[in-house]
mmCIF file of C-alpha atoms in Angstrom:
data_model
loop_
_atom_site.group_PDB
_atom_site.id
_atom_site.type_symbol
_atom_site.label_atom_id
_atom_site.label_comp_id
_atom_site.label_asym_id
_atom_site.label_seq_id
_atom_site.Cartn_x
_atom_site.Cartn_y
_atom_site.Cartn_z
ATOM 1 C CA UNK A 59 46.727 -4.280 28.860
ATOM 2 C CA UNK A 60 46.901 -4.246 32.715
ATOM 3 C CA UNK A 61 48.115 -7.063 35.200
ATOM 4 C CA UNK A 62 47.579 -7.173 38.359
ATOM 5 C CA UNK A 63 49.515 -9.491 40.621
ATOM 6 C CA UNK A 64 48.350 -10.524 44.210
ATOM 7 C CA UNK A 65 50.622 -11.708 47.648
ATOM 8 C CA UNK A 66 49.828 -14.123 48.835
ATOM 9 C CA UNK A 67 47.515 -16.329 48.325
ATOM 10 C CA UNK A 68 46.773 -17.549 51.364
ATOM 11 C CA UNK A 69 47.808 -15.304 54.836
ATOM 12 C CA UNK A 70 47.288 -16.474 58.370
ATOM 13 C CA UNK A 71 47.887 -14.240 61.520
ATOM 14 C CA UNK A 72 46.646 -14.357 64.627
ATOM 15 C CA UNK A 73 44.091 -12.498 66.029
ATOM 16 C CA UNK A 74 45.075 -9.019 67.025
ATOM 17 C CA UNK A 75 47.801 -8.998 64.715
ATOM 18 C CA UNK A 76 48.410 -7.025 61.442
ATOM 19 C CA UNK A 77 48.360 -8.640 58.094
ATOM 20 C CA UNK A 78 49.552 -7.164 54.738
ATOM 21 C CA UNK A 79 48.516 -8.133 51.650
ATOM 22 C CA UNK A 80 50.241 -7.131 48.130
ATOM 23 C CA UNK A 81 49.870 -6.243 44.620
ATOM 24 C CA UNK A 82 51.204 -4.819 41.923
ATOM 25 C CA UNK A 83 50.364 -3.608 38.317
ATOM 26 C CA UNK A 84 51.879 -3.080 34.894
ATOM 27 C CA UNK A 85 49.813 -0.095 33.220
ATOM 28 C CA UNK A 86 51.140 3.372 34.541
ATOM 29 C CA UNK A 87 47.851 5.137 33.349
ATOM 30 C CA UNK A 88 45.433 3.110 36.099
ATOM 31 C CA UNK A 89 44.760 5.731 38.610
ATOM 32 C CA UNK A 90 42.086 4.243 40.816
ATOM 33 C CA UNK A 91 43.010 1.447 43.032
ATOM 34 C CA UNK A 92 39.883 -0.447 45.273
ATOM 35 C CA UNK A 93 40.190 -3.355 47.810
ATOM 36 C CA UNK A 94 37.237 -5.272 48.316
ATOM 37 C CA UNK A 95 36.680 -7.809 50.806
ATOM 38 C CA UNK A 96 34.482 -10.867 49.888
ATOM 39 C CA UNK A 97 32.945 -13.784 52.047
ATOM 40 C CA UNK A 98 31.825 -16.775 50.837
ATOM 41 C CA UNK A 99 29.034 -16.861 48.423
ATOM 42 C CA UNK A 100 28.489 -13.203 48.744
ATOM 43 C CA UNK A 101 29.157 -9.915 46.610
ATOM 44 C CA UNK A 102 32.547 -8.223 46.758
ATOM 45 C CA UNK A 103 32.811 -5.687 49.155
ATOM 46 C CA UNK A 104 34.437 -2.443 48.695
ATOM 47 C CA UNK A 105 36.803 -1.760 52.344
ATOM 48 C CA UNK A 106 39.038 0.868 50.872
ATOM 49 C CA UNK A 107 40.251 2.745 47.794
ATOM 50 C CA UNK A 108 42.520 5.057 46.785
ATOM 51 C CA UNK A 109 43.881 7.267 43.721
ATOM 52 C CA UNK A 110 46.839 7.920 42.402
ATOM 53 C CA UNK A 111 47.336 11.665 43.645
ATOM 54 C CA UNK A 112 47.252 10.083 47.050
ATOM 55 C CA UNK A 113 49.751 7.664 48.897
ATOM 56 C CA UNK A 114 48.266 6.601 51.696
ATOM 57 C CA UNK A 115 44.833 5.875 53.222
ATOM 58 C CA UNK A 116 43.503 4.806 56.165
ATOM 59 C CA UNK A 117 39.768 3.854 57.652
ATOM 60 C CA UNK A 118 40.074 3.363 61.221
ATOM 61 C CA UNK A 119 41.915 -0.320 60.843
ATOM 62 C CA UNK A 120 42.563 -0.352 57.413
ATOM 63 C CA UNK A 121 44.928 1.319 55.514
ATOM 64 C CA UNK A 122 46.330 1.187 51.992
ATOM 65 C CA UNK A 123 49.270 2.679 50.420
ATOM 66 C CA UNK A 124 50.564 3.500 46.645
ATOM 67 C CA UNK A 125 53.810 3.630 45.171
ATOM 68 C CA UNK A 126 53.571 4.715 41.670
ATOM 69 C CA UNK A 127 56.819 5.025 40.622
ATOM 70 C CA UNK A 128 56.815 1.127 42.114
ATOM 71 C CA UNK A 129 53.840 0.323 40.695
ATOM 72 C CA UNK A 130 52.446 -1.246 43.792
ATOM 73 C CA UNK A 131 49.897 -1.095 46.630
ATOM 74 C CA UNK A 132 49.091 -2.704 49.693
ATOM 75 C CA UNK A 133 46.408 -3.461 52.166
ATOM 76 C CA UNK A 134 47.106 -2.957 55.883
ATOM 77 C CA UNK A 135 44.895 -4.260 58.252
ATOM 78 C CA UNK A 136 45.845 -3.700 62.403
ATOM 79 C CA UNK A 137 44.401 -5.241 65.633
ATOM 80 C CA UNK A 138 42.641 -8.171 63.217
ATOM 81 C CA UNK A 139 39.141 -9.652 64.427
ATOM 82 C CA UNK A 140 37.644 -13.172 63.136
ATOM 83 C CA UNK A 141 34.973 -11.256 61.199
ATOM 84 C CA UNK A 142 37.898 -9.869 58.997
ATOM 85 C CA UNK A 143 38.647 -13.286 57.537
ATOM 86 C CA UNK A 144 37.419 -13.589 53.851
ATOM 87 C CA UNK A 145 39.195 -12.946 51.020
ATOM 88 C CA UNK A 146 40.408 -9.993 49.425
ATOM 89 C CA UNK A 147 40.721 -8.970 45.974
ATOM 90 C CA UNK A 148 42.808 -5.263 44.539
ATOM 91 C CA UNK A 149 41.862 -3.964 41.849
ATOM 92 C CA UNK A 150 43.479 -1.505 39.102
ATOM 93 C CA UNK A 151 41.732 0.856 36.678
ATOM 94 C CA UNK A 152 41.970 3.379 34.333
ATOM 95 C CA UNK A 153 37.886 2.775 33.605
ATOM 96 C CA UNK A 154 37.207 -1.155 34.182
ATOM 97 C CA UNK A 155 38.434 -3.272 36.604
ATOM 98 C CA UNK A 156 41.332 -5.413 35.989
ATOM 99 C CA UNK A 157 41.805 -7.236 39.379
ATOM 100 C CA UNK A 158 44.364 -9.780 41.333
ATOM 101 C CA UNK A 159 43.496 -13.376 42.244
ATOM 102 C CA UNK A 160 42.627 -12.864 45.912
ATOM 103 C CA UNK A 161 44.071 -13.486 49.718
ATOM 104 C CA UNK A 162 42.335 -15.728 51.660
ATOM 105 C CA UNK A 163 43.087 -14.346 54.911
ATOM 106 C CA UNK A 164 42.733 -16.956 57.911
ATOM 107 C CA UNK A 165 42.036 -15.111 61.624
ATOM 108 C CA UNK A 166 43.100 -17.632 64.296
ATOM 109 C CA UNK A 167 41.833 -17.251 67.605
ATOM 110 C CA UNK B 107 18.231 3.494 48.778
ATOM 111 C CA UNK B 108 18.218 0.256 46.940
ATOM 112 C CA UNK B 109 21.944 -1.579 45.860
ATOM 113 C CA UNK B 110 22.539 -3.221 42.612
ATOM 114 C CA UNK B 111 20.169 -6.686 42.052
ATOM 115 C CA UNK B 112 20.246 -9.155 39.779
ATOM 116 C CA UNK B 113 17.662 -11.872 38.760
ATOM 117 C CA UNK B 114 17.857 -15.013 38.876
ATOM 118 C CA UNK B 115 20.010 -15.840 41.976
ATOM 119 C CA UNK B 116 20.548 -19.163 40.326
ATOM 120 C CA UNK B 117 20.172 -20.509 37.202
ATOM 121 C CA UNK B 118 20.613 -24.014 36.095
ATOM 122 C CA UNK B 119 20.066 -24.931 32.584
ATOM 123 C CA UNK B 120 21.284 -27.390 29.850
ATOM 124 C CA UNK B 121 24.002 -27.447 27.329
ATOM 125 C CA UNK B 122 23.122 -25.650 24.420
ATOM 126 C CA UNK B 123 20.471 -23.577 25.739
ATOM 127 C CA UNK B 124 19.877 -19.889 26.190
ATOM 128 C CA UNK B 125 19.652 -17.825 29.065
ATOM 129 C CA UNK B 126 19.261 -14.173 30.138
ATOM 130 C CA UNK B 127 20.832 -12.756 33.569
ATOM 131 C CA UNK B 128 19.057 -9.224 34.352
ATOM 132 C CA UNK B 129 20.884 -6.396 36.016
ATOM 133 C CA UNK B 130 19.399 -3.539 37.872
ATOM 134 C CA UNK B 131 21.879 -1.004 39.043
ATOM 135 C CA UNK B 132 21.571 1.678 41.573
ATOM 136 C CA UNK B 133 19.093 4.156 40.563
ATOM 137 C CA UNK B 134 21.384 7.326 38.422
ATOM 138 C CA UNK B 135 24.440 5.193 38.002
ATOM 139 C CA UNK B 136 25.257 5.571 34.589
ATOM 140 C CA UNK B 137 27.857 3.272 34.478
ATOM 141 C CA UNK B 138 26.940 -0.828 34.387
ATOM 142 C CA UNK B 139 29.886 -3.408 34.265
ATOM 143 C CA UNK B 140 29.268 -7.461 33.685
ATOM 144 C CA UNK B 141 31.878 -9.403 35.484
ATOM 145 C CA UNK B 142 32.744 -13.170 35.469
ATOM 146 C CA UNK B 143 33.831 -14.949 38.654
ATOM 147 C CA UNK B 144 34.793 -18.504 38.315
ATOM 148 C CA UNK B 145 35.520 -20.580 42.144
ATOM 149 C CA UNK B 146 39.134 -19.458 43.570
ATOM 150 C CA UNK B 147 39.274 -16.620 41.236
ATOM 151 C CA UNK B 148 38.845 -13.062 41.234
ATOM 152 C CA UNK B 149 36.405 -11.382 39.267
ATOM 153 C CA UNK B 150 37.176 -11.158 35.133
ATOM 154 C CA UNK B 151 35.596 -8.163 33.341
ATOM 155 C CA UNK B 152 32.828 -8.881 30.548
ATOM 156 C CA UNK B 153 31.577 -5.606 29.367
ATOM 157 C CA UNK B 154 31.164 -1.777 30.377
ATOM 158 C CA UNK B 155 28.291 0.287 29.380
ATOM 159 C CA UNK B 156 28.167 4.279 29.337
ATOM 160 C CA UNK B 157 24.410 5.144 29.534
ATOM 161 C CA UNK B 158 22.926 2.902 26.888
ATOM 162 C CA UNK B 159 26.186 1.797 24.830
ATOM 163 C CA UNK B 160 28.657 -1.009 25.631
ATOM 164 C CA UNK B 161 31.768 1.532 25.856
ATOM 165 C CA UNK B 162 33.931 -1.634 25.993
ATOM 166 C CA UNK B 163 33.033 -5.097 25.282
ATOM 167 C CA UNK B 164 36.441 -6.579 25.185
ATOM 168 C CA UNK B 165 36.068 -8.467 27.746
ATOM 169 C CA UNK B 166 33.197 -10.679 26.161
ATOM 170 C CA UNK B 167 34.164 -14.307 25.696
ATOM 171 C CA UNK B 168 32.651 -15.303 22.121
ATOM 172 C CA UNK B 169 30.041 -14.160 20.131
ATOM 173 C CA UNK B 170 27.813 -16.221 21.909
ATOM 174 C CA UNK B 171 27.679 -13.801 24.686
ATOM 175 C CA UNK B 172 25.845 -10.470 23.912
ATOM 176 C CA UNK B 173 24.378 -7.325 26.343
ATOM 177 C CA UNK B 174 22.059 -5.333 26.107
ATOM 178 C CA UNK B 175 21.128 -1.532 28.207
ATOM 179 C CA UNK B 176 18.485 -0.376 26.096
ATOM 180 C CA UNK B 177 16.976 2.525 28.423
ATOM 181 C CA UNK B 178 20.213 3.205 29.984
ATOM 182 C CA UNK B 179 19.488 1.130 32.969
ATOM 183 C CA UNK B 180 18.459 -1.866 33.691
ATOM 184 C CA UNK B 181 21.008 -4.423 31.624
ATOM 185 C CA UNK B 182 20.218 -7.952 30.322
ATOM 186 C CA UNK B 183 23.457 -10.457 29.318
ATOM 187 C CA UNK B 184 22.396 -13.223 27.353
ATOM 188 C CA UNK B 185 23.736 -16.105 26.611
ATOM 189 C CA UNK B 186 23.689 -18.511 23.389
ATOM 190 C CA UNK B 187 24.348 -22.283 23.156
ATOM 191 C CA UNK B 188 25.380 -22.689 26.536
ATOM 192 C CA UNK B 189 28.210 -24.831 27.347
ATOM 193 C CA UNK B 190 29.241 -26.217 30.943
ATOM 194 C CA UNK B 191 32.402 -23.990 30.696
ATOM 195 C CA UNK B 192 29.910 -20.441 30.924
ATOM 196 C CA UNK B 193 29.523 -22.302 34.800
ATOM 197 C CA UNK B 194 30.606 -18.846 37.092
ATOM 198 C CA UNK B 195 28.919 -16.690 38.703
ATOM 199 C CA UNK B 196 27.641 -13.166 36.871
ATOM 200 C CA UNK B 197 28.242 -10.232 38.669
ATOM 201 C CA UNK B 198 26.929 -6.885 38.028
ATOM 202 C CA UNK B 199 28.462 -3.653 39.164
ATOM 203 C CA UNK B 200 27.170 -0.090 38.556
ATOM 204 C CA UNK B 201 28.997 3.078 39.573
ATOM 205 C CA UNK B 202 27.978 6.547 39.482
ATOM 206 C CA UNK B 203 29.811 8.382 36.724
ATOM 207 C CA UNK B 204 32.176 5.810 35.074
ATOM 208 C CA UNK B 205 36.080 5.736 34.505
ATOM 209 C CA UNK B 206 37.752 5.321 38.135
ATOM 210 C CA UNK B 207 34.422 5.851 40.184
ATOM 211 C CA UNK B 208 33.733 2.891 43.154
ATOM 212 C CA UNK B 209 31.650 0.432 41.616
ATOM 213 C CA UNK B 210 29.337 -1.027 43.663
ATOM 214 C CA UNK B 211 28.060 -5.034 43.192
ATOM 215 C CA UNK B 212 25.151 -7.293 42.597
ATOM 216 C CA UNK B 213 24.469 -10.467 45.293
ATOM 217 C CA UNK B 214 25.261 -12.133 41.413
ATOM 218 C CA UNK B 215 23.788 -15.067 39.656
ATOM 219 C CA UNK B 216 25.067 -18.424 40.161
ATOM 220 C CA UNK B 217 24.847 -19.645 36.075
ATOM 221 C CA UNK B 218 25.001 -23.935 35.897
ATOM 222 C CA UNK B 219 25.150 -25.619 32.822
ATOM 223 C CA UNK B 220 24.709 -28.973 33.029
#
């Protein structure tokens, strides 16, 4: 079955800088990738997806990217605010959602 | 129009006890998904329904734990002899069509078993 592996676990930047967060998975046939963003005690979030006849995404100041031959994605995000920290979860499917462990990303002002 | 909701927002119940978590998904999403998230951890998938079937249920813990979509909609997971390790909170998630489509989420039901 799929695996999908998150970096890091924890990632603090300062504000206004970028931060990248990591994954990768095992099962060639997923084909739809999401990032969702989720605060404390609240829902998950979807911020971004992307499929796997696509490389690379980007919504204003987020952007992901997919290497399938790699097997991996990543989550840009540029010019980081303090609303932005939470923590992020990828995901990888083929028709359910098999997803990583989660960034808690830190903002410091 | 209206997201995905699920009722109760909390539930706190005893060992061995039974409880339902209801699911309503956005209104023509055909697709319903039950989710698990425990503190610190992402979200682990329960079950997937297609219209009124559980297309994959392989995600269900035991056989204590059974769903049910039985108009195609609204979704009801129930739970059988409780014990303090079914502590998470539920998530719902419905998504328009099904394989690969964005799935949208529940606010979730916090489930204590004390």
């Amino acid at each position: 079955g799929e695996n999908v592996e998150q970096h890091p676990s924890t990632l603090s930047v300062q504000e206004g800088d970028s931060a990248v967060i990591k994954c990768t998975y095992s099962d060639s046939a997923s084909n739809y990738f999401p990032w969702y963003k989720q605060e404390l005690g609240k829902r998950p979030q979807l911020i971004i997806d992307i499929r796997s006849n696509v490389g690379e995404k980007k919504d204003q100041r987020i952007a992901v990217t997919l290497n399938k031959t790699a097997k991996h994605f990543s989550l840009h995000i540029t010019e980081t605010q303090p609303e932005d920290s939470a923590v992020y979860f990828c995901a990888a499917s083929n028709y359910q959602l098999i997803w990583g462990a989660g960034t808690k990303l830190i903002i410091k002002p | 129009g209206a997201g995905v909701s699920q009722t109760p927002s909390n539930k706190v119940t005893e060992k061995g006890k039974y409880v339902e978590l209801r699911c309503d998904p956005i209104s023509g999403h055909t697709a319903l998904y039950w989710y698990r998230q425990s503190l610190g951890q992402g979200p682990e998938f329960l079950i997937y329904f297609q219209g009124t079937g559980a297309a994959d249920d392989s995600g269900l813990p035991n056989d204590r734990f059974f769903a049910v979509r039985p108009e195609g909609s609204v979704s009801t997971l129930k739970i059988q002899r409780t014990e303090r390790g079914d502590s998470a909170v539920y998530l719902c998630a419905s998504s328009l069509a099904g394989a690969g489509d964005t799935q949208y989420f529940g606010p979730g039901t916090r489930l204590t078993v004390l």
